[in-house]
Coordinates of C-alpha atoms in Angstrom, one line a residue:
M7 CA 20.6 -2.7 -2.1
L8 CA 18.3 -5.5 -1.1
I9 CA 16.9 -3.4 1.7
N10 CA 16.2 -0.5 -0.7
H11 CA 14.4 -3.0 -3.0
L12 CA 12.3 -4.4 -0.2
W13 CA 11.5 -0.9 1.1
A14 CA 10.3 0.1 -2.3
R15 CA 8.2 -3.0 -2.8
T16 CA 6.6 -2.5 0.6
L17 CA 5.9 1.1 -0.1
I18 CA 4.4 0.3 -3.5
L19 CA 2.0 -2.2 -1.9
L20 CA 0.9 0.3 0.7
V21 CA 0.2 2.9 -2.0
V22 CA -1.7 0.4 -4.3
F23 CA -3.9 -0.8 -1.5
G24 CA -4.6 2.7 -0.1
V25 CA -3.4 2.2 3.4
S26 CA -4.2 5.0 5.9
T27 CA -1.7 7.3 7.5
P28 CA -1.1 5.3 10.7
A29 CA -0.1 2.3 8.6
W30 CA 2.4 4.2 6.5
S31 CA 3.3 6.8 9.1
K32 CA 6.9 5.5 9.0
Y33 CA 6.9 6.7 5.3
T34 CA 7.0 10.4 4.6
P35 CA 4.4 11.9 2.2
E36 CA 7.4 12.5 -0.2
Q37 CA 8.1 8.7 -0.2
V38 CA 4.5 7.9 -0.9
K39 CA 4.2 10.5 -3.7
A40 CA 7.4 9.2 -5.3
V41 CA 6.0 5.7 -5.4
Y42 CA 2.7 7.1 -6.9
L43 CA 4.7 8.8 -9.6
Y44 CA 6.4 5.6 -10.5
R45 CA 3.2 3.6 -10.4
I46 CA 1.2 6.1 -12.4
A47 CA 3.7 5.8 -15.2
T48 CA 2.8 2.1 -15.5
F49 CA -0.9 3.0 -15.9
I50 CA -0.4 5.4 -18.8
Q51 CA -0.6 4.5 -22.5
W52 CA 0.7 7.3 -24.6
D53 CA -0.7 7.9 -28.1
Q54 CA 2.8 8.1 -29.5
E55 CA 4.3 5.4 -27.3
L56 CA 5.7 3.4 -30.2
E57 CA 8.0 6.3 -31.0
M58 CA 9.2 6.7 -27.4
N59 CA 12.5 5.1 -26.5
R60 CA 12.2 6.0 -22.8
I61 CA 9.8 7.6 -20.3
N62 CA 11.0 10.9 -18.8
I63 CA 9.7 11.8 -15.4
C64 CA 10.4 15.3 -14.3
V65 CA 10.0 16.7 -10.7
A66 CA 9.9 20.4 -11.1
D67 CA 10.2 21.6 -7.5
D68 CA 10.7 18.9 -4.9
S69 CA 14.3 17.6 -4.6
E70 CA 13.3 15.1 -2.0
I71 CA 10.7 13.4 -4.2
Q72 CA 13.2 13.5 -7.1
K73 CA 15.9 11.8 -5.0
I74 CA 13.5 9.1 -3.8
L75 CA 12.2 8.6 -7.4
V76 CA 15.8 8.1 -8.7
Q77 CA 16.3 5.4 -6.1
I78 CA 13.1 3.4 -6.7
T79 CA 13.2 3.6 -10.5
R80 CA 16.8 2.7 -11.0
G81 CA 16.9 -0.1 -13.6
K82 CA 13.1 -0.1 -13.9
Q83 CA 11.2 -0.1 -17.2
V84 CA 7.6 0.4 -18.3
R85 CA 6.7 -1.7 -21.3
N86 CA 10.3 -2.2 -22.2
K87 CA 11.0 1.6 -21.9
P88 CA 13.5 2.7 -19.3
L89 CA 12.4 5.2 -16.8
N90 CA 14.5 8.4 -16.8
I91 CA 14.3 11.0 -14.0
T92 CA 15.3 14.3 -15.7
D93 CA 14.6 18.0 -16.0
A94 CA 13.8 18.1 -19.7
D95 CA 11.5 16.5 -22.4
C96 CA 9.0 15.5 -19.7
D97 CA 6.5 12.7 -20.4
V98 CA 5.4 13.0 -16.8
L99 CA 5.7 16.3 -14.9
Y100 CA 5.2 16.6 -11.2
I101 CA 4.7 20.0 -9.6
S102 CA 4.3 20.6 -5.8
E103 CA 4.3 24.4 -5.6
R104 CA 1.4 26.6 -6.7
S105 CA 4.0 29.2 -7.8
N106 CA 5.1 26.8 -10.5
L107 CA 1.7 26.3 -12.2
N108 CA 3.0 28.4 -15.1
L109 CA 4.9 25.3 -16.1
L110 CA 1.6 23.8 -17.3
A111 CA 1.4 26.4 -20.1
G112 CA 2.8 25.3 -23.5
L113 CA 3.5 21.7 -22.6
P114 CA 3.4 19.3 -25.5
K115 CA 0.3 17.1 -26.0
G116 CA 0.9 13.9 -24.1
T117 CA 2.6 15.3 -21.1
V118 CA 1.0 13.8 -18.0
T119 CA 0.8 16.6 -15.4
I120 CA 0.7 15.6 -11.7
G121 CA 0.4 18.0 -8.8
G122 CA 0.9 17.7 -5.1
M123 CA -1.4 20.6 -4.1
E124 CA -5.1 21.2 -3.6
Q125 CA -7.0 22.4 -6.7
F126 CA -4.3 21.3 -9.1
T127 CA -6.8 19.6 -11.4
N128 CA -8.9 22.8 -11.4
S129 CA -5.8 24.7 -12.5
G130 CA -5.3 22.6 -15.7
G131 CA -3.4 19.6 -14.3
A132 CA -4.5 16.1 -15.0
I133 CA -3.8 14.3 -11.7
E134 CA -3.8 15.6 -8.2
L135 CA -2.1 13.8 -5.2
V136 CA -3.1 15.4 -1.9
E137 CA -3.7 14.0 1.5
K138 CA -7.3 13.6 2.5
Q139 CA -8.6 11.9 5.6
G140 CA -5.2 10.4 6.3
K141 CA -4.6 9.0 2.8
I142 CA -2.9 10.2 -0.3
K143 CA -5.4 9.5 -3.1
P144 CA -5.3 10.6 -6.7
K145 CA -7.9 12.8 -8.3
V146 CA -8.1 12.9 -12.1
N147 CA -9.7 15.6 -14.3
L148 CA -10.6 13.8 -17.5
K149 CA -10.9 17.2 -19.3
N150 CA -7.2 17.8 -18.8
I151 CA -6.0 14.6 -20.4
S152 CA -4.7 14.7 -24.0
G153 CA -2.4 12.5 -26.0
Y154 CA -2.6 9.5 -23.6
Q155 CA -5.1 7.3 -21.8
L156 CA -5.1 6.2 -18.2
S157 CA -5.8 2.6 -17.4
S158 CA -9.2 1.7 -16.0
N159 CA -7.4 0.0 -13.1
F160 CA -5.9 3.4 -12.1
L161 CA -9.2 5.2 -12.6
R162 CA -11.0 2.8 -10.3
V163 CA -8.9 4.0 -7.3
A164 CA -9.0 7.7 -8.3
E165 CA -11.6 10.4 -7.6
I166 CA -12.8 11.4 -11.1
E167 CA -13.9 14.9 -12.2
G168 CA -14.4 16.6 -15.6
G169 CA -17.0 14.2 -17.1
K170 CA -16.3 11.7 -19.8
Q171 CA -13.2 11.7 -21.8

């Protein structure tokens, strides 16, 4: 358990400081993306957050990321709300396959959409996590954000598109 905790803390530090691929090469892209999903949840302020009793994170199509996310979020909370990895009532939805872009249609306002494929933000998603120049860095399309705000601390490390919110 202590080893898992130390592994997760180390991986979080690597993601936060944007370490290049050689430095995190012992971590898989799935591990890095799972940590990003966890960390991004801490940078979101939902408009209806006072009514929320937990934060549901859904991983639509990547069982490896889902498995890692379950491990690193076990017992964790964001602003006194437990994190719940589930398949329903998503507050955060991660999609890695282009064939699942149809999941973006009809989502309730306030669902944070994150994708692990190129051009996700141009397809209606809010945050894109893809590897570029040896790093996984977030790209945010401000036009696709509704029902929540992203922290300026998160926006500072992201590539921004879509103009002002």
